[in-house]
Coordinates of C-alpha atoms in Angstrom, one line a residue:
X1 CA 121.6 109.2 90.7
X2 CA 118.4 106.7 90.4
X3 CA 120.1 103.5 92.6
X4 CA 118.8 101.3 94.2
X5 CA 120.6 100.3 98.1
X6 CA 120.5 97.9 99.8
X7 CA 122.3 98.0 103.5
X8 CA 124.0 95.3 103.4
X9 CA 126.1 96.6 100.8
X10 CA 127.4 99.5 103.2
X11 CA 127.0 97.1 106.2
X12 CA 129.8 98.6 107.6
X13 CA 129.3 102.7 107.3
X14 CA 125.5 101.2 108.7
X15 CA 126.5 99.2 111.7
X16 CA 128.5 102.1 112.7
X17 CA 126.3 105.0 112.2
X18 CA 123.6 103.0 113.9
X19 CA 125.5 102.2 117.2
X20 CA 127.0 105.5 117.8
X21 CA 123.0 107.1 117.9
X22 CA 124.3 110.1 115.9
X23 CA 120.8 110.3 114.6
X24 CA 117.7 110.0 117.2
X25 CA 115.9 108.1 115.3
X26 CA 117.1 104.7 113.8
X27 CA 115.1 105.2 110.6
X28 CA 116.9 108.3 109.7
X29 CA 120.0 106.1 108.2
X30 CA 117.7 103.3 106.3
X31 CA 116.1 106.3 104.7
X32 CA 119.2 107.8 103.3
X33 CA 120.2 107.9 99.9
X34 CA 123.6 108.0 98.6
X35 CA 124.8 111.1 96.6
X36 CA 128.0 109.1 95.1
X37 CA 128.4 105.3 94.3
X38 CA 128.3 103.2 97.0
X39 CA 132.0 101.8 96.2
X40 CA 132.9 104.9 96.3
X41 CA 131.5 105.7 99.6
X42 CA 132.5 102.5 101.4
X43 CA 136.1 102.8 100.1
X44 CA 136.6 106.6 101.3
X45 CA 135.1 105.3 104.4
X46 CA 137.3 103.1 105.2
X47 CA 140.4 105.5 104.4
X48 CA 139.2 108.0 106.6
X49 CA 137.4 106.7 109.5
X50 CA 140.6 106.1 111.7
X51 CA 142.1 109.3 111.2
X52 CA 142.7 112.3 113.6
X53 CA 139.6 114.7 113.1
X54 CA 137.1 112.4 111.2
X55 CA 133.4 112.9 112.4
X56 CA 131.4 110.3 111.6
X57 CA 128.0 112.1 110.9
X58 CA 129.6 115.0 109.1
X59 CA 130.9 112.3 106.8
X60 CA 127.4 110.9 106.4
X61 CA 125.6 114.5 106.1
X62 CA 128.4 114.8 102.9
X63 CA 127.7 111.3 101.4
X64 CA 123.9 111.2 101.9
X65 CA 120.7 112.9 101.2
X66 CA 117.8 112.5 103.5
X67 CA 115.0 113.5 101.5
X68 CA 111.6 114.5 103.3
X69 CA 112.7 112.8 106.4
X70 CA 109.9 113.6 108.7
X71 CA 106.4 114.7 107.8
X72 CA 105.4 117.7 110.1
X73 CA 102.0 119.0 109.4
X74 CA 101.7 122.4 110.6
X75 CA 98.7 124.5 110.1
X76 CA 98.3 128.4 110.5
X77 CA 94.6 127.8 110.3
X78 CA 92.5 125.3 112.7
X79 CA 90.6 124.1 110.8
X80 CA 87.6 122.1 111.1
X81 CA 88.6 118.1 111.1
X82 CA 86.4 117.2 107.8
X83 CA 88.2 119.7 105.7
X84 CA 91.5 119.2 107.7
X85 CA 91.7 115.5 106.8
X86 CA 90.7 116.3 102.7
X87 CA 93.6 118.7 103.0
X88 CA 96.0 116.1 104.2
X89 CA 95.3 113.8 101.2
X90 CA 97.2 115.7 98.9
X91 CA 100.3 116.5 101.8
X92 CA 100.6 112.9 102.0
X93 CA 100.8 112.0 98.7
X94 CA 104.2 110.8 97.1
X95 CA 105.4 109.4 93.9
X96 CA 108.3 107.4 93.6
X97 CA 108.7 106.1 89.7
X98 CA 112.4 105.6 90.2
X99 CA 114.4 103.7 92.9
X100 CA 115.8 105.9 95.4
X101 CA 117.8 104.8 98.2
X102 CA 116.3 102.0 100.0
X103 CA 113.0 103.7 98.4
X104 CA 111.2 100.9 95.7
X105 CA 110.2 102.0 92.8
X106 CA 106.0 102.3 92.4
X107 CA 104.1 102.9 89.1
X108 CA 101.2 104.8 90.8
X109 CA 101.5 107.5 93.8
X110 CA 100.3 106.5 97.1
X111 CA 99.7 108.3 100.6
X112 CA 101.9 107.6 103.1
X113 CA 100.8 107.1 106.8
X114 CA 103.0 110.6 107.9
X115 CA 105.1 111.4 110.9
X116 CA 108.4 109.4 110.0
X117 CA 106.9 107.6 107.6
X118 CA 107.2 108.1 103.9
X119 CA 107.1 104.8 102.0
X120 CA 103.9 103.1 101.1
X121 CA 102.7 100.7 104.0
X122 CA 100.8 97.7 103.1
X123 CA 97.8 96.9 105.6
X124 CA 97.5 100.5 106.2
X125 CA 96.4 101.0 102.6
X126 CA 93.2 99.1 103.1
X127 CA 92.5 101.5 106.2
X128 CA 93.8 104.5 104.0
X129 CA 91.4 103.4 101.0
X130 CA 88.3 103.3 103.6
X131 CA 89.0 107.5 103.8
X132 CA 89.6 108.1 100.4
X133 CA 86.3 106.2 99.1
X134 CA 84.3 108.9 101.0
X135 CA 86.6 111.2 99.9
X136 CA 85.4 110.8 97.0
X137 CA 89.4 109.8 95.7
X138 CA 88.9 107.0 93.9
X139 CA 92.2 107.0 91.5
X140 CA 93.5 107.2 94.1
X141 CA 92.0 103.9 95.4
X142 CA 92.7 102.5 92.2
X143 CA 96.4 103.5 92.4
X144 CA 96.7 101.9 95.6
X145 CA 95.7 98.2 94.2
X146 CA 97.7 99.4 91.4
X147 CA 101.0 99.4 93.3
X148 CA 100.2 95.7 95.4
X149 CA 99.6 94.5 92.1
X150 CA 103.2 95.7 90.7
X151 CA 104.6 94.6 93.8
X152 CA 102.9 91.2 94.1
X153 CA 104.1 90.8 90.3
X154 CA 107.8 91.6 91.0
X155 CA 108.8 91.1 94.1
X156 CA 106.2 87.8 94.7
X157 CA 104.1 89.8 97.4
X158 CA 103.7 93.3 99.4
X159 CA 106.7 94.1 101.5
X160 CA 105.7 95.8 104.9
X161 CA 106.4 98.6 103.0
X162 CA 108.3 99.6 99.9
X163 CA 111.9 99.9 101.1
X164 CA 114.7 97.4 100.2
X165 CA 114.9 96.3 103.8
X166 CA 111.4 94.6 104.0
X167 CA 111.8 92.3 101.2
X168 CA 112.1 89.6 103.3
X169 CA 108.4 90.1 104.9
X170 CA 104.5 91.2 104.1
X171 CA 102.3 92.6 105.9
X172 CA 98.6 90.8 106.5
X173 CA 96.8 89.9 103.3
X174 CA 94.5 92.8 102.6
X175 CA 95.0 92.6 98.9
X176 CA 91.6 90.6 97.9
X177 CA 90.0 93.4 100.9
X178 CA 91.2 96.1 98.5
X179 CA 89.6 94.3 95.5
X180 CA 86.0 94.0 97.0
X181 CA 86.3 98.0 98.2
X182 CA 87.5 98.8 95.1
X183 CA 84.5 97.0 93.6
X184 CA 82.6 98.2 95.7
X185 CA 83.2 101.6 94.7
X186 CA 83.3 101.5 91.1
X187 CA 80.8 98.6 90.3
X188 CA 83.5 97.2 87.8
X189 CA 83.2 93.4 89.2
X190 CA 86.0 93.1 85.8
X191 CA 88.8 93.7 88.2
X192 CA 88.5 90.0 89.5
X193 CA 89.6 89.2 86.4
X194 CA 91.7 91.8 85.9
X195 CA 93.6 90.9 89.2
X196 CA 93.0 86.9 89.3
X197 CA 96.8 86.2 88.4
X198 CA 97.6 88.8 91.4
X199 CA 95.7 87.2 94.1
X200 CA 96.9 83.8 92.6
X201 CA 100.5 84.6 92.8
X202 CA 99.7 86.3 96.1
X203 CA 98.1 83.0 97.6
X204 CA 101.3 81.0 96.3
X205 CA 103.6 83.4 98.4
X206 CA 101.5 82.5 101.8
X207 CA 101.1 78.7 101.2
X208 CA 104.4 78.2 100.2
X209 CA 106.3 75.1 101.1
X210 CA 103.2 73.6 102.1
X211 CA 103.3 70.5 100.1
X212 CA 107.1 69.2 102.2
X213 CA 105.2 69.5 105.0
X214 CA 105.4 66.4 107.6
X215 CA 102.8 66.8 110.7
X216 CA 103.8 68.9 113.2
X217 CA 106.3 71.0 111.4
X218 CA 106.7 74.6 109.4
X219 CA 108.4 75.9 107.2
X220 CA 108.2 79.7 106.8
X221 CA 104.6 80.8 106.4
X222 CA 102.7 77.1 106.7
X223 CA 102.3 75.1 109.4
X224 CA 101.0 71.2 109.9
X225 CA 99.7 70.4 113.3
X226 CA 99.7 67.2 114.7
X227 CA 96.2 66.4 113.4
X228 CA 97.8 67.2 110.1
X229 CA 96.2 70.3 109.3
X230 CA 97.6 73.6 107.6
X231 CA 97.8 76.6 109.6
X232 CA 99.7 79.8 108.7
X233 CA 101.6 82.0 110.6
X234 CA 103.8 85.2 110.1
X235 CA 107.5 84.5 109.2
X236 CA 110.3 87.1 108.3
X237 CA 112.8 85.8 106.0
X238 CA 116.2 87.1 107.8
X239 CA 117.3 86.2 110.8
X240 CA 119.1 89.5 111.9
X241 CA 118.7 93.0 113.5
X242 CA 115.7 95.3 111.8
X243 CA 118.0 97.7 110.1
X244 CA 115.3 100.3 110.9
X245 CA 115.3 99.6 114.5
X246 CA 119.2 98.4 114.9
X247 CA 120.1 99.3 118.0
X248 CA 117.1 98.4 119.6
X249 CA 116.6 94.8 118.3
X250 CA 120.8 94.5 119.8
X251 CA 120.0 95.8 123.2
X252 CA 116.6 93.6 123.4
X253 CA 118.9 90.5 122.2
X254 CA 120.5 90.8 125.4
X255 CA 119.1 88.3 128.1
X256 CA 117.1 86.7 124.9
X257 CA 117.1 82.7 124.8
X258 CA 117.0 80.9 121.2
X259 CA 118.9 81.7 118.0
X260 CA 115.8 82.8 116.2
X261 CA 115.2 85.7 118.6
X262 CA 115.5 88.2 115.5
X263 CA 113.3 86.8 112.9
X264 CA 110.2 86.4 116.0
X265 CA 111.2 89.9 116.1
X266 CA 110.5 90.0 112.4
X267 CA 107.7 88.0 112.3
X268 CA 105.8 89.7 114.7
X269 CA 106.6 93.2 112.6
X270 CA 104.6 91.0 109.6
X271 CA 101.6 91.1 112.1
X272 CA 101.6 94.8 111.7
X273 CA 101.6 94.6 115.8
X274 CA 105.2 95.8 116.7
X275 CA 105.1 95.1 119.6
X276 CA 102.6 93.0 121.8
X277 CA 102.1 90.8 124.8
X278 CA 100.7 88.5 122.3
X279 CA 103.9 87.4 121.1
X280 CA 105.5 87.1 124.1
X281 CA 105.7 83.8 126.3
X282 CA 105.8 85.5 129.9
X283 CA 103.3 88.0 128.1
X284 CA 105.7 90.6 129.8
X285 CA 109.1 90.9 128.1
X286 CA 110.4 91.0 124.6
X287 CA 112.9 88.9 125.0
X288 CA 110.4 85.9 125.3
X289 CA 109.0 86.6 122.0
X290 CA 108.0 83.4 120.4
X291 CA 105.9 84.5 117.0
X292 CA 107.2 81.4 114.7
X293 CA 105.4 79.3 117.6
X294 CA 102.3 80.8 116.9
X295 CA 99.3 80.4 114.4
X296 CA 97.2 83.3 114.1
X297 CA 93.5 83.8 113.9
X298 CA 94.0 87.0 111.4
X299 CA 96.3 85.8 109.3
X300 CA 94.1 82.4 108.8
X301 CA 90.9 84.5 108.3
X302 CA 92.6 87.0 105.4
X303 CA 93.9 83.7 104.1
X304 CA 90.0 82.3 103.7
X305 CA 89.0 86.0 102.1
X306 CA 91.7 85.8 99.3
X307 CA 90.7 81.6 98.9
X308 CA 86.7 82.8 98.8
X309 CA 88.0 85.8 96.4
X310 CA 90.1 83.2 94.4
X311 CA 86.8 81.2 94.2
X312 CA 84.9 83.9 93.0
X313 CA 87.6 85.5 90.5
X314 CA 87.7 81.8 88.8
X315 CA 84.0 81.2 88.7
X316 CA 83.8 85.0 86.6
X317 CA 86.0 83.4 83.7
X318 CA 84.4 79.8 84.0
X319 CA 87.9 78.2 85.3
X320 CA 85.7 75.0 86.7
X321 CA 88.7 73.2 88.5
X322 CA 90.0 76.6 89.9
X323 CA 86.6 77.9 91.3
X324 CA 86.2 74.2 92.7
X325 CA 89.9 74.3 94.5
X326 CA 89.4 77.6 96.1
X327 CA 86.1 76.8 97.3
X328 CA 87.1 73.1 98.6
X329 CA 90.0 75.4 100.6
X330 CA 88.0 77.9 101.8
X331 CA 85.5 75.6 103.0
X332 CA 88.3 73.3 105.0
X333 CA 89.9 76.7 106.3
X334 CA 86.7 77.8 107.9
X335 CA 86.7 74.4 109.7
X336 CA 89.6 74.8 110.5
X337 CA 89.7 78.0 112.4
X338 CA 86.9 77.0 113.9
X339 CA 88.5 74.0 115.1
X340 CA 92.0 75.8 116.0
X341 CA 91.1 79.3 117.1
X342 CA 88.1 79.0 119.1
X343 CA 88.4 78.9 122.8
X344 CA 85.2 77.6 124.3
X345 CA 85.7 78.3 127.6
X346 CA 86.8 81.7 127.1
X347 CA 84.6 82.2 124.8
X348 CA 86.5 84.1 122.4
X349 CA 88.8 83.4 119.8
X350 CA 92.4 83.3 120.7
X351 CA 95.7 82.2 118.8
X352 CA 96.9 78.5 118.2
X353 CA 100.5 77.5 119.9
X354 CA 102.1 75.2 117.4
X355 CA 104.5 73.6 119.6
X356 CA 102.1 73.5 123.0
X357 CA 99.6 72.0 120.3
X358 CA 96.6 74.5 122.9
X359 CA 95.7 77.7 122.5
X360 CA 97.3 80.8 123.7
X361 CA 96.8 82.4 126.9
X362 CA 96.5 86.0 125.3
X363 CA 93.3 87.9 125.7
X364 CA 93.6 90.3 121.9
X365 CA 91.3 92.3 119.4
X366 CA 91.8 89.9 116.6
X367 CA 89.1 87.8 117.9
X368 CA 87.2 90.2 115.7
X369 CA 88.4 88.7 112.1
X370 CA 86.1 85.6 112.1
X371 CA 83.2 88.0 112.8
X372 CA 84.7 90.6 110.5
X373 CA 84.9 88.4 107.6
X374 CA 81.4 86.7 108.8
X375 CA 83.0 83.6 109.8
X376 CA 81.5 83.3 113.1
X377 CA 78.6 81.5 114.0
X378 CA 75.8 83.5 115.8
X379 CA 76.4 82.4 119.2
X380 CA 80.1 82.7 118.9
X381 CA 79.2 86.5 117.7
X382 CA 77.3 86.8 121.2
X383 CA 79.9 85.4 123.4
X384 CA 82.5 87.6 121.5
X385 CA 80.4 90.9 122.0
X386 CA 79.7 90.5 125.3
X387 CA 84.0 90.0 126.0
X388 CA 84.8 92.8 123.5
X389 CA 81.9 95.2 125.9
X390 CA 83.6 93.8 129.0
X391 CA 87.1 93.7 128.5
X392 CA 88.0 95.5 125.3
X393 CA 86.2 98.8 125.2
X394 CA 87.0 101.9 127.0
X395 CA 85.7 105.6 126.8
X396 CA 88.2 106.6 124.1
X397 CA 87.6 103.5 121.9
X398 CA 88.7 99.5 121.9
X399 CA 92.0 98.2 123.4
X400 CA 94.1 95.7 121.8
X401 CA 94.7 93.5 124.4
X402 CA 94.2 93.5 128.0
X403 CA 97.4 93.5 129.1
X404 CA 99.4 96.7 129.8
X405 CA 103.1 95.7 128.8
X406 CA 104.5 99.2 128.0
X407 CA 104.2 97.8 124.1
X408 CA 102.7 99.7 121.7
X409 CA 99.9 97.3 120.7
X410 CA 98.9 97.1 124.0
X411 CA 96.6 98.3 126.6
X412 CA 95.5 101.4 126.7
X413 CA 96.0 102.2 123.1
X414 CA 93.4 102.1 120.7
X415 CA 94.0 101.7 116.6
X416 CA 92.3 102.8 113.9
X417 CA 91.8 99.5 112.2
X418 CA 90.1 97.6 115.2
X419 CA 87.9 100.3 115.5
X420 CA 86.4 99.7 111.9
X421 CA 86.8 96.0 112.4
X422 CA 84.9 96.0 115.8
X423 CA 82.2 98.5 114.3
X424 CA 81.9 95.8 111.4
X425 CA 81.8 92.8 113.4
X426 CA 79.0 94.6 115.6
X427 CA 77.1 95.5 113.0
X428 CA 77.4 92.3 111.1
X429 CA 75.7 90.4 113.6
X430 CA 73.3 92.9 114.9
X431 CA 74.5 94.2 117.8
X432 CA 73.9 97.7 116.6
X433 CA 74.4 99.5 120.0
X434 CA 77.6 98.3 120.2
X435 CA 78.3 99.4 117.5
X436 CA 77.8 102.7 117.7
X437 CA 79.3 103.3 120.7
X438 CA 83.2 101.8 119.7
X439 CA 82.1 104.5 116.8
X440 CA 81.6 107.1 119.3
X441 CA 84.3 106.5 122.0
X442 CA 87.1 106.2 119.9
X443 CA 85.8 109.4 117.2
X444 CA 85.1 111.3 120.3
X445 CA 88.7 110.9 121.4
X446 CA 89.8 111.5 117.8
X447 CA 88.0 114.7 117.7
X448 CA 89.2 115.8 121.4
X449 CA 92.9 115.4 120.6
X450 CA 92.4 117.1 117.1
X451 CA 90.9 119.8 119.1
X452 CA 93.9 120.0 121.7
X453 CA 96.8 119.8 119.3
X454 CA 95.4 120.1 116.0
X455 CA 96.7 116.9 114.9
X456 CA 95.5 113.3 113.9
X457 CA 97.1 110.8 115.7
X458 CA 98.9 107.0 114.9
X459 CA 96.8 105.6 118.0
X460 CA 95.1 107.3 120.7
X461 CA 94.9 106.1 125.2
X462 CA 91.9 104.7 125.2
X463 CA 91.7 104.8 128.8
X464 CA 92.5 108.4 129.3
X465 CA 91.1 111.6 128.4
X466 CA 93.8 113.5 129.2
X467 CA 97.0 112.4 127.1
X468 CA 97.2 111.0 123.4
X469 CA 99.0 107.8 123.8
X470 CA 102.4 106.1 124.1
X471 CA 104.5 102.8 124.3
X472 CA 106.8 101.4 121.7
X473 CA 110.0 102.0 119.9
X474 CA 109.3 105.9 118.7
X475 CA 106.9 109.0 119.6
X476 CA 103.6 108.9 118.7
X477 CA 103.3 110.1 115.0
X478 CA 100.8 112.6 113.4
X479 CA 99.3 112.2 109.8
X480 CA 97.9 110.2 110.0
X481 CA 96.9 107.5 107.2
X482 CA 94.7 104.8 108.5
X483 CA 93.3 107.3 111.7
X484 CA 92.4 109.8 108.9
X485 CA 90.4 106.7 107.0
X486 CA 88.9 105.1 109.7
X487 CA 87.5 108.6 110.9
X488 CA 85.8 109.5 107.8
X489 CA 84.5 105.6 106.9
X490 CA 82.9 105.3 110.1
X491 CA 81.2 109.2 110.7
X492 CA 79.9 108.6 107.1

């Protein structure tokens, strides 16, 4: 059976199995896929749930498959972490030309981060793409931009990742990223045409609603301020529990102010940075999130990329009023983030509070997109070095923020894709020691863990040389996409 699910159509069976923890993990269940019609299912379900006997997960483990649940990569051999990584390619390669489950269907095959993960993710793609380019993989590239296109095409954008679940959110815009490393690659500059009407329709989904605007308002991704510019932020659709962390998002609910407490939740999962001090308004507990309040300095700076790509994609095929609209936005966007997102006093960039019309308070490693992108001016560059040396960067690589909340995207863990942006941003601008020392703090720490457990890890403790990392909602997962990338981009 080639179906498609969707969980609210066995909302019940779902709610059930996901409150009574018969599963560890609370991804198991969205991963399932139903060996009988979902009618079916629901309808023996409720005949036999209240009688003497029933077993809830036995009835589950007879009604569902739960294909290649967890990625374990286990290796007789140690072998050295070059060859390791080139070997992991093909184990983390899936296909998935039919619907399966909550699984979308994708014309291309893709890599999937590993660990618990086996969908395609969207920002960790770009990351992924980095590896495979020196790899030498460059279908595989290809087949990557292939599947954003598809999705961009029929679902109106990338979900977080190709299950029915996250059709109500993306992930950040890496799309037009993927284009110029792509390009970059093959030296066909044809795929900005080839991919104009994807960027296009991709731009639409971001800027939607932004015309029924008034000032100081938004409405899901846009934002006016009270000076009447536009700002985006990261929105979520839905408004409910994240079928893939259910029980969790209840429990947090609990001592939660606002009815919007879920889709922050949400939003902040479009970030890619589930879960950090940065969203929250105590910069301590959950239950303050507040991500609808907030305009980003990422998303805004991806935003400019695909408006500069836009630009350029229009100016290949002559489209005169295009190429001018694009390069008009681009141009306002860049004053505007400079306007919006940089903190003078702190001389960094920080996030933009919407409703306290000020910046944020939140120290973070996204202060590295305008320099990333080469938005920042050269001073700016200097002030931001000299804060990322200071406060960000540790012996085993950059930190995400300098708080230490417990949270994931926190202190003391370092990521794979703010190690390539900081090693970017360095060398953009010059600062070329710098550089190579977040290269060789956080590959040292790669290497030393690979060593230890023969594994590549989803983030590594950048403060300690002793354990691998921790914080969030599940263990610390091994693979691993985007570490794998990052690894090979930046010893090449």
């Amino acid at each position: 059976m080639n179906t498609q699910l969707y969980i609210k159509d066995i909302q019940t069976l779902f709610d059930d199995v996901q409150r009574s923890q018969i599963f560890e993990d609370q991804k198991m269940m969205t991963d399932a896929v139903p060996l009988f019609s979902v009618s079916e299912i629901n309808k023996k379900y409720e005949n036999e749930k209240g009688s003497g006997g029933f077993d809830l997960k036995t009835f589950v483990l007879d009604h569902f498959d739960f294909l290649g649940a967890k990625i374990s990569i286990q290796r007789e051999d140690h072998l050295p972490i070059r060859q390791h990584i080139e070997k992991l390619w093909d184990e983390l390669t899936r296909t998935s030309y039919q619907a399966k489950g909550t699984l979308l269907q994708l014309p291309k095959p893709y890599i999937v981060p590993g660990g618990r993960f086996n969908e395609f993710f969207y920002w960790d793609s770009y990351f992924i793409m980095l590896g495979l380019q020196v790899s030498g993989r460059i279908e595989m590239m290809e087949n990557i931009v292939e599947n954003c296109s598809y999705l961009i095409q029929n679902v109106g954008f990338v979900p977080n990742a190709s299950r029915t679940h996250f059709l109500s959110r993306s992930q950040p815009p890496y799309f037009s990223l993927m284009l110029d490393l792509l390009v970059e690659t093959t030296q066909n500059e044809g795929l900005y045409l080839q991919y104009h009407d994807t960027l296009e329709k991709e731009y639409q989904f971001w800027t939607e609603g932004e015309n029924e605007l008034d000032n100081n308002s938004q409405i899901k991704r846009v934002a006016k301020t009270d000076k009447g510019d536009i700002l985006n932020r990261y929105y979520d659709a839905e408004n409910q529990p994240r079928p893939e962390s259910y029980l969790i998002d209840l429990e947090d609910k609990e001592g939660a102010s606002g009815d919007e407490f879920y889709r922050n939740i949400r939003s902040a999962c479009e970030s890619g940075w589930d879960f950090s001090s940065r969203w929250f308004a105590d910069e301590e507990t959950i239950q303050t999130i507040e991500t609808l309040n907030i305009a980003e300095v990422d998303v805004n700076c991806l935003l400019w990329h695909l408006e500069k790509t836009l630009a350029k994609s229009s100016a290949l095929q002559n489209l005169t009023d295009k190429e001018y609209y694009f390069t008009e936005r681009a141009e306002n966007r860049r004053r505007i983030i400079n306007a919006y997102f940089w903190d003078e006093n702190a001389k960094t960039y920080k996030d933009y509070h919407l409703k306290k019309h000020k910046k944020t308070t939140s120290e973070h490693i996204a202060a590295l997109y305008p320099l990333f992108l080469g938005l920042a001016s050269e001073e700016q560059a200097k002030a931001v070095s000299e804060t990322l040396a200071e406060k960000f960067l540790y012996k085993g690589g950059l930190v995400t923020t300098t708080k230490q909340s417990g949270q994931q995207w926190d202190l003391p863990n370092a990521w794979a894709p703010y190690q390539w942006l900081g090693f970017v941003s360095m060398t953009n601008y010059g600062f070329a020691e710098l550089a190579d020392q977040i290269k060789n703090n956080w590959c040292s720490n790669v290497e030393r863990v690979y060593n230890n457990t023969g594994k590549l890890m989803e983030k590594y403790n950048a403060l300690d040389d002793e354990t691998i990392a921790g914080g969030g909602e599940y263990p610390n997962q091994d693979g691993f996409g985007w570490t794998n990338g990052v690894y090979l981009k930046l010893k090449q």
